[in-house]
PDB file of C-alpha atoms in Angstrom:
ATOM      1  CA  MET I1038       0.000   0.000   0.000  1.00 66.00           C
ATOM      2  CA  PRO I1039       2.302   2.746  -1.218  1.00 75.00           C
ATOM      3  CA  GLY I1040       1.650   6.055   0.459  1.00 78.00           C
ATOM      4  CA  ALA I1041      -0.233   4.532   3.380  1.00 84.00           C
ATOM      5  CA  THR I1042       0.328   6.124   6.756  1.00 88.00           C
ATOM      6  CA  LEU I1043       1.157   3.548   9.420  1.00 90.00           C
ATOM      7  CA  VAL I1044       0.546   4.141  13.113  1.00 93.00           C
ATOM      8  CA  GLY I1045       1.904   1.598  15.560  1.00 92.00           C
ATOM      9  CA  VAL I1046       0.522   1.588  19.081  1.00 92.00           C
ATOM     10  CA  GLU I1047       2.898   0.197  21.700  1.00 91.00           C
ATOM     11  CA  ILE I1048       2.182   0.451  25.428  1.00 88.00           C
ATOM     12  CA  ASN I1049       5.537  -0.972  26.528  1.00 90.00           C
ATOM     13  CA  PRO I1050       8.000   1.963  26.858  1.00 94.00           C
ATOM     14  CA  ARG I1051      11.087  -0.104  25.946  1.00 96.00           C
ATOM     15  CA  ALA I1052       9.424  -1.685  22.910  1.00 93.00           C
ATOM     16  CA  ARG I1053       8.098   1.734  21.889  1.00 94.00           C
ATOM     17  CA  ARG I1054      11.632   3.234  21.976  1.00 96.00           C
ATOM     18  CA  ILE I1055      12.963   0.368  19.863  1.00 96.00           C
ATOM     19  CA  ALA I1056      10.110   0.685  17.356  1.00 94.00           C
ATOM     20  CA  ARG I1057      10.594   4.445  17.078  1.00 95.00           C
ATOM     21  CA  ARG I1058      14.308   3.959  16.441  1.00 95.00           C
ATOM     22  CA  ARG I1059      13.561   1.422  13.712  1.00 94.00           C
ATOM     23  CA  MET I1060      10.973   3.706  12.085  1.00 92.00           C
ATOM     24  CA  ALA I1061      13.095   6.863  12.308  1.00 92.00           C
ATOM     25  CA  GLY I1062      13.346   8.547   8.953  1.00 90.00           C
ATOM     26  CA  ASP I1063      10.083   7.125   7.601  1.00 91.00           C
ATOM     27  CA  PRO I1064       7.679  10.073   7.324  1.00 92.00           C
ATOM     28  CA  LEU I1065       4.713   7.733   6.798  1.00 92.00           C
ATOM     29  CA  ALA I1066       5.208   5.734  10.000  1.00 92.00           C
ATOM     30  CA  SER I1067       4.859   6.628  13.657  1.00 93.00           C
ATOM     31  CA  VAL I1068       4.781   4.780  16.951  1.00 94.00           C
ATOM     32  CA  VAL I1069       2.554   6.101  19.720  1.00 94.00           C
ATOM     33  CA  GLU I1070       1.659   5.125  23.284  1.00 94.00           C
ATOM     34  CA  ALA I1071      -2.133   5.136  22.950  1.00 91.00           C
ATOM     35  CA  LEU I1072      -4.655   4.540  20.202  1.00 90.00           C
ATOM     36  CA  PRO I1073      -5.247   7.862  18.421  1.00 91.00           C
ATOM     37  CA  ASP I1074      -8.763   9.240  18.280  1.00 92.00           C
ATOM     38  CA  GLU I1075      -9.016   9.166  14.496  1.00 92.00           C
ATOM     39  CA  PRO I1076     -10.526   6.837  11.882  1.00 93.00           C
ATOM     40  CA  PHE I1077      -8.447   4.113  10.247  1.00 94.00           C
ATOM     41  CA  ASP I1078      -8.856   2.117   7.031  1.00 94.00           C
ATOM     42  CA  ALA I1079      -7.360  -0.964   8.651  1.00 94.00           C
ATOM     43  CA  VAL I1080      -6.566  -2.142  12.156  1.00 95.00           C
ATOM     44  CA  VAL I1081      -4.156  -5.012  12.698  1.00 93.00           C
ATOM     45  CA  ALA I1082      -4.067  -6.607  16.154  1.00 93.00           C
ATOM     46  CA  LEU I1083      -1.212  -9.072  15.872  1.00 89.00           C
ATOM     47  CA  ALA I1084      -0.516 -10.834  19.188  1.00 88.00           C
ATOM     48  CA  VAL I1085      -1.919  -7.961  21.268  1.00 88.00           C
ATOM     49  CA  LEU I1086      -5.236  -9.501  22.337  1.00 93.00           C
ATOM     50  CA  GLN I1087      -3.633 -12.229  24.427  1.00 93.00           C
ATOM     51  CA  ARG I1088      -1.614 -12.603  27.621  1.00 92.00           C
ATOM     52  CA  GLU I1089       1.186 -15.076  28.416  1.00 92.00           C
ATOM     53  CA  PRO I1090       0.404 -17.407  25.481  1.00 91.00           C
ATOM     54  CA  HIS I1091       3.292 -19.808  26.120  1.00 92.00           C
ATOM     55  CA  ARG I1092       2.385 -20.275  29.798  1.00 93.00           C
ATOM     56  CA  ILE I1093      -1.264 -20.863  28.897  1.00 93.00           C
ATOM     57  CA  LEU I1094      -0.345 -23.428  26.279  1.00 91.00           C
ATOM     58  CA  ASP I1095       2.400 -25.161  28.289  1.00 93.00           C
ATOM     59  CA  ASN I1096       0.247 -25.429  31.427  1.00 95.00           C
ATOM     60  CA  GLN I1097      -2.936 -26.403  29.545  1.00 94.00           C
ATOM     61  CA  ILE I1098      -4.810 -23.624  31.341  1.00 95.00           C
ATOM     62  CA  ALA I1099      -8.554 -24.136  31.011  1.00 96.00           C
ATOM     63  CA  ASP I1100      -9.823 -20.972  32.754  1.00 97.00           C
ATOM     64  CA  LEU I1101      -8.457 -17.643  31.554  1.00 96.00           C
ATOM     65  CA  SER I1102     -10.593 -15.453  33.822  1.00 97.00           C
ATOM     66  CA  ARG I1103      -7.757 -14.490  36.180  1.00 95.00           C
ATOM     67  CA  THR I1104      -5.129 -13.897  33.501  1.00 93.00           C
ATOM     68  CA  TYR I1105      -7.175 -12.210  30.769  1.00 96.00           C
ATOM     69  CA  PRO I1106     -10.965 -12.237  31.188  1.00 97.00           C
ATOM     70  CA  PHE I1107     -13.171 -12.092  28.120  1.00 98.00           C
ATOM     71  CA  ALA I1108     -14.540  -8.673  29.165  1.00 98.00           C
ATOM     72  CA  ARG I1109     -11.073  -7.104  28.709  1.00 97.00           C
ATOM     73  CA  PHE I1110     -10.742  -8.627  25.220  1.00 97.00           C
ATOM     74  CA  ASP I1111     -14.268  -7.525  24.318  1.00 98.00           C
ATOM     75  CA  SER I1112     -13.672  -3.961  25.503  1.00 97.00           C
ATOM     76  CA  ALA I1113     -10.316  -3.663  23.693  1.00 95.00           C
ATOM     77  CA  LEU I1114     -11.803  -5.019  20.485  1.00 96.00           C
ATOM     78  CA  GLU I1115     -14.706  -2.581  20.730  1.00 96.00           C
ATOM     79  CA  ARG I1116     -12.277   0.362  21.016  1.00 94.00           C
ATOM     80  CA  LEU I1117     -10.418  -0.843  17.909  1.00 95.00           C
ATOM     81  CA  VAL I1118     -13.563  -1.262  15.815  1.00 96.00           C
ATOM     82  CA  GLU I1119     -14.844   2.174  16.908  1.00 95.00           C
ATOM     83  CA  ARG I1120     -11.772   3.649  15.178  1.00 94.00           C
ATOM     84  CA  LEU I1121     -12.353   1.625  12.000  1.00 95.00           C
ATOM     85  CA  ARG I1122     -13.998   3.332   9.013  1.00 94.00           C
ATOM     86  CA  GLU I1123     -17.005   1.690   7.360  1.00 94.00           C
ATOM     87  CA  GLY I1124     -15.627  -0.889   4.927  1.00 94.00           C
ATOM     88  CA  GLY I1125     -12.350  -0.961   6.856  1.00 94.00           C
ATOM     89  CA  LEU I1126     -10.449  -4.150   7.584  1.00 95.00           C
ATOM     90  CA  LEU I1127      -9.908  -5.664  11.016  1.00 96.00           C
ATOM     91  CA  ALA I1128      -7.188  -8.299  11.301  1.00 95.00           C
ATOM     92  CA  VAL I1129      -6.915 -10.223  14.571  1.00 95.00           C
ATOM     93  CA  TYR I1130      -4.287 -12.903  14.899  1.00 93.00           C
ATOM     94  CA  HIS I1131      -2.778 -14.644  17.921  1.00 92.00           C
ATOM     95  CA  ALA I1132      -5.675 -13.902  20.250  1.00 95.00           C
ATOM     96  CA  HIS I1133      -7.189 -15.978  23.056  1.00 96.00           C
ATOM     97  CA  TYR I1134     -10.779 -15.232  22.067  1.00 97.00           C
ATOM     98  CA  ARG I1135     -12.880 -15.225  18.911  1.00 96.00           C
ATOM     99  CA  VAL I1136     -14.118 -11.976  17.364  1.00 96.00           C
ATOM    100  CA  GLU I1137     -17.282 -13.951  16.565  1.00 96.00           C
ATOM    101  CA  ASP I1138     -18.073 -14.119  20.311  1.00 97.00           C
ATOM    102  CA  SER I1139     -17.579 -10.399  20.931  1.00 97.00           C
ATOM    103  CA  ARG I1140     -19.984  -7.465  20.912  1.00 96.00           C
ATOM    104  CA  VAL I1141     -18.392  -6.196  17.677  1.00 96.00           C
ATOM    105  CA  ALA I1142     -19.385  -9.376  15.840  1.00 96.00           C
ATOM    106  CA  ALA I1143     -22.622  -7.568  15.004  1.00 95.00           C
ATOM    107  CA  LEU I1144     -20.616  -4.857  13.185  1.00 96.00           C
ATOM    108  CA  VAL I1145     -18.163  -6.914  11.142  1.00 96.00           C
ATOM    109  CA  SER I1146     -18.256  -9.702   8.579  1.00 94.00           C
ATOM    110  CA  PRO I1147     -15.557 -12.364   8.344  1.00 94.00           C
ATOM    111  CA  LEU I1148     -13.761 -12.628   5.022  1.00 91.00           C
ATOM    112  CA  PRO I1149     -13.576 -16.167   3.627  1.00 85.00           C
ATOM    113  CA  GLY I1150     -10.369 -17.947   2.686  1.00 82.00           C
ATOM    114  CA  ILE I1151      -8.244 -16.344   5.396  1.00 83.00           C
ATOM    115  CA  PRO I1152      -6.316 -18.446   7.964  1.00 78.00           C
ATOM    116  CA  PHE I1153      -8.147 -19.090  11.199  1.00 85.00           C
ATOM    117  CA  LEU I1154      -6.974 -18.339  14.735  1.00 86.00           C
ATOM    118  CA  LEU I1155      -5.037 -21.128  16.373  1.00 85.00           C
ATOM    119  CA  ALA I1156      -5.955 -23.037  19.531  1.00 85.00           C
ATOM    120  CA  PRO I1157      -6.283 -22.769  22.421  1.00 92.00           C
ATOM    121  CA  LEU I1158      -9.281 -20.469  22.287  1.00 95.00           C
ATOM    122  CA  PHE I1159     -11.588 -19.461  25.119  1.00 97.00           C
ATOM    123  CA  ASP I1160     -15.315 -18.685  25.247  1.00 98.00           C
ATOM    124  CA  ARG I1161     -17.200 -15.681  26.661  1.00 97.00           C
ATOM    125  CA  HIS I1162     -16.855 -17.166  30.151  1.00 98.00           C
ATOM    126  CA  SER I1163     -13.057 -17.417  29.745  1.00 98.00           C
ATOM    127  CA  GLN I1164     -13.246 -21.215  29.603  1.00 98.00           C
ATOM    128  CA  ARG I1165     -11.224 -23.175  27.053  1.00 97.00           C
ATOM    129  CA  TYR I1166     -13.207 -24.368  24.067  1.00 96.00           C
ATOM    130  CA  GLU I1167     -13.159 -28.150  23.652  1.00 93.00           C
ATOM    131  CA  PRO I1168     -13.207 -28.805  20.768  1.00 92.00           C
ATOM    132  CA  THR I1169     -11.921 -25.539  19.358  1.00 90.00           C
ATOM    133  CA  PRO I1170     -14.434 -23.959  16.940  1.00 91.00           C
ATOM    134  CA  ALA I1171     -13.409 -22.146  13.778  1.00 90.00           C
ATOM    135  CA  ALA I1172     -12.392 -18.555  14.379  1.00 92.00           C
ATOM    136  CA  ALA I1173     -11.858 -16.075  11.553  1.00 93.00           C
ATOM    137  CA  SER I1174      -8.943 -13.655  11.601  1.00 94.00           C
ATOM    138  CA  LEU I1175      -9.898 -11.034   8.981  1.00 95.00           C
ATOM    139  CA  PHE I1176     -13.093  -8.998   9.000  1.00 95.00           C
ATOM    140  CA  VAL I1177     -14.620  -6.031   7.215  1.00 95.00           C
ATOM    141  CA  LYS I1178     -16.639  -3.391   9.048  1.00 96.00           C
ATOM    142  CA  ASP I1179     -19.994  -3.702   7.357  1.00 88.00           C
ATOM    143  CA  ALA I1180     -21.963  -0.485   6.880  1.00 68.00           C
ATOM    144  CA  ASP I1181     -25.250  -2.389   6.471  1.00 76.00           C
ATOM    145  CA  LYS I1182     -24.785  -4.171   9.795  1.00 69.00           C
ATOM    146  CA  CYS I1183     -23.884  -0.925  11.566  1.00 62.00           C
ATOM    147  CA  ALA I1184     -26.969   0.811  10.168  1.00 59.00           C
ATOM    148  CA  ALA I1185     -29.214  -2.082  11.188  1.00 59.00           C
ATOM    149  CA  ILE I1186     -28.214  -1.849  14.874  1.00 54.00           C
ATOM    150  CA  ALA I1187     -27.861   1.946  15.115  1.00 54.00           C
ATOM    151  CA  PRO I1188     -30.258   3.668  17.503  1.00 55.00           C
ATOM    152  CA  ALA I1189     -33.369   5.076  15.790  1.00 49.00           C
ATOM    153  CA  SER I1190     -32.194   8.656  16.491  1.00 43.00           C
ATOM    154  CA  ALA I1191     -28.951   8.013  14.596  1.00 47.00           C
ATOM    155  CA  LYS I1192     -30.814   6.788  11.503  1.00 43.00           C
ATOM    156  CA  LYS I1193     -32.684  10.069  10.907  1.00 43.00           C
TER     157      LYS I1193
END
């Protein structure tokens, strides 16, 4: 995507310094501490909607409620989709939960033919799915879906 402006959000100060150093000199890229309050054409959440994935996998953890409850995932995902323009792309990969189980599922449509999220995955109650259901990783924010669930006052 030549000419695209890239904004990386990194909450870890050390990682943010490293990323800024690596992006220095690129006028189309920036690294910030918090999600900007502006619309985006695409949002990529690569390994940010999970916590301690190796420990969870190695220890066969079945209840994620203490480490990373579903409500935190759901809230973070909602903030990301709020910043996404209609028709924009949402990519979620390496996450503990499925977008399909979240509140934003009503606003996005999965795109077919894209790799699925890998196990283990957890349900809305932060319990491990057994067996693991399919979970899409790329979605489009669907204007028709958003209009269908908008409050009546917003439709006028």
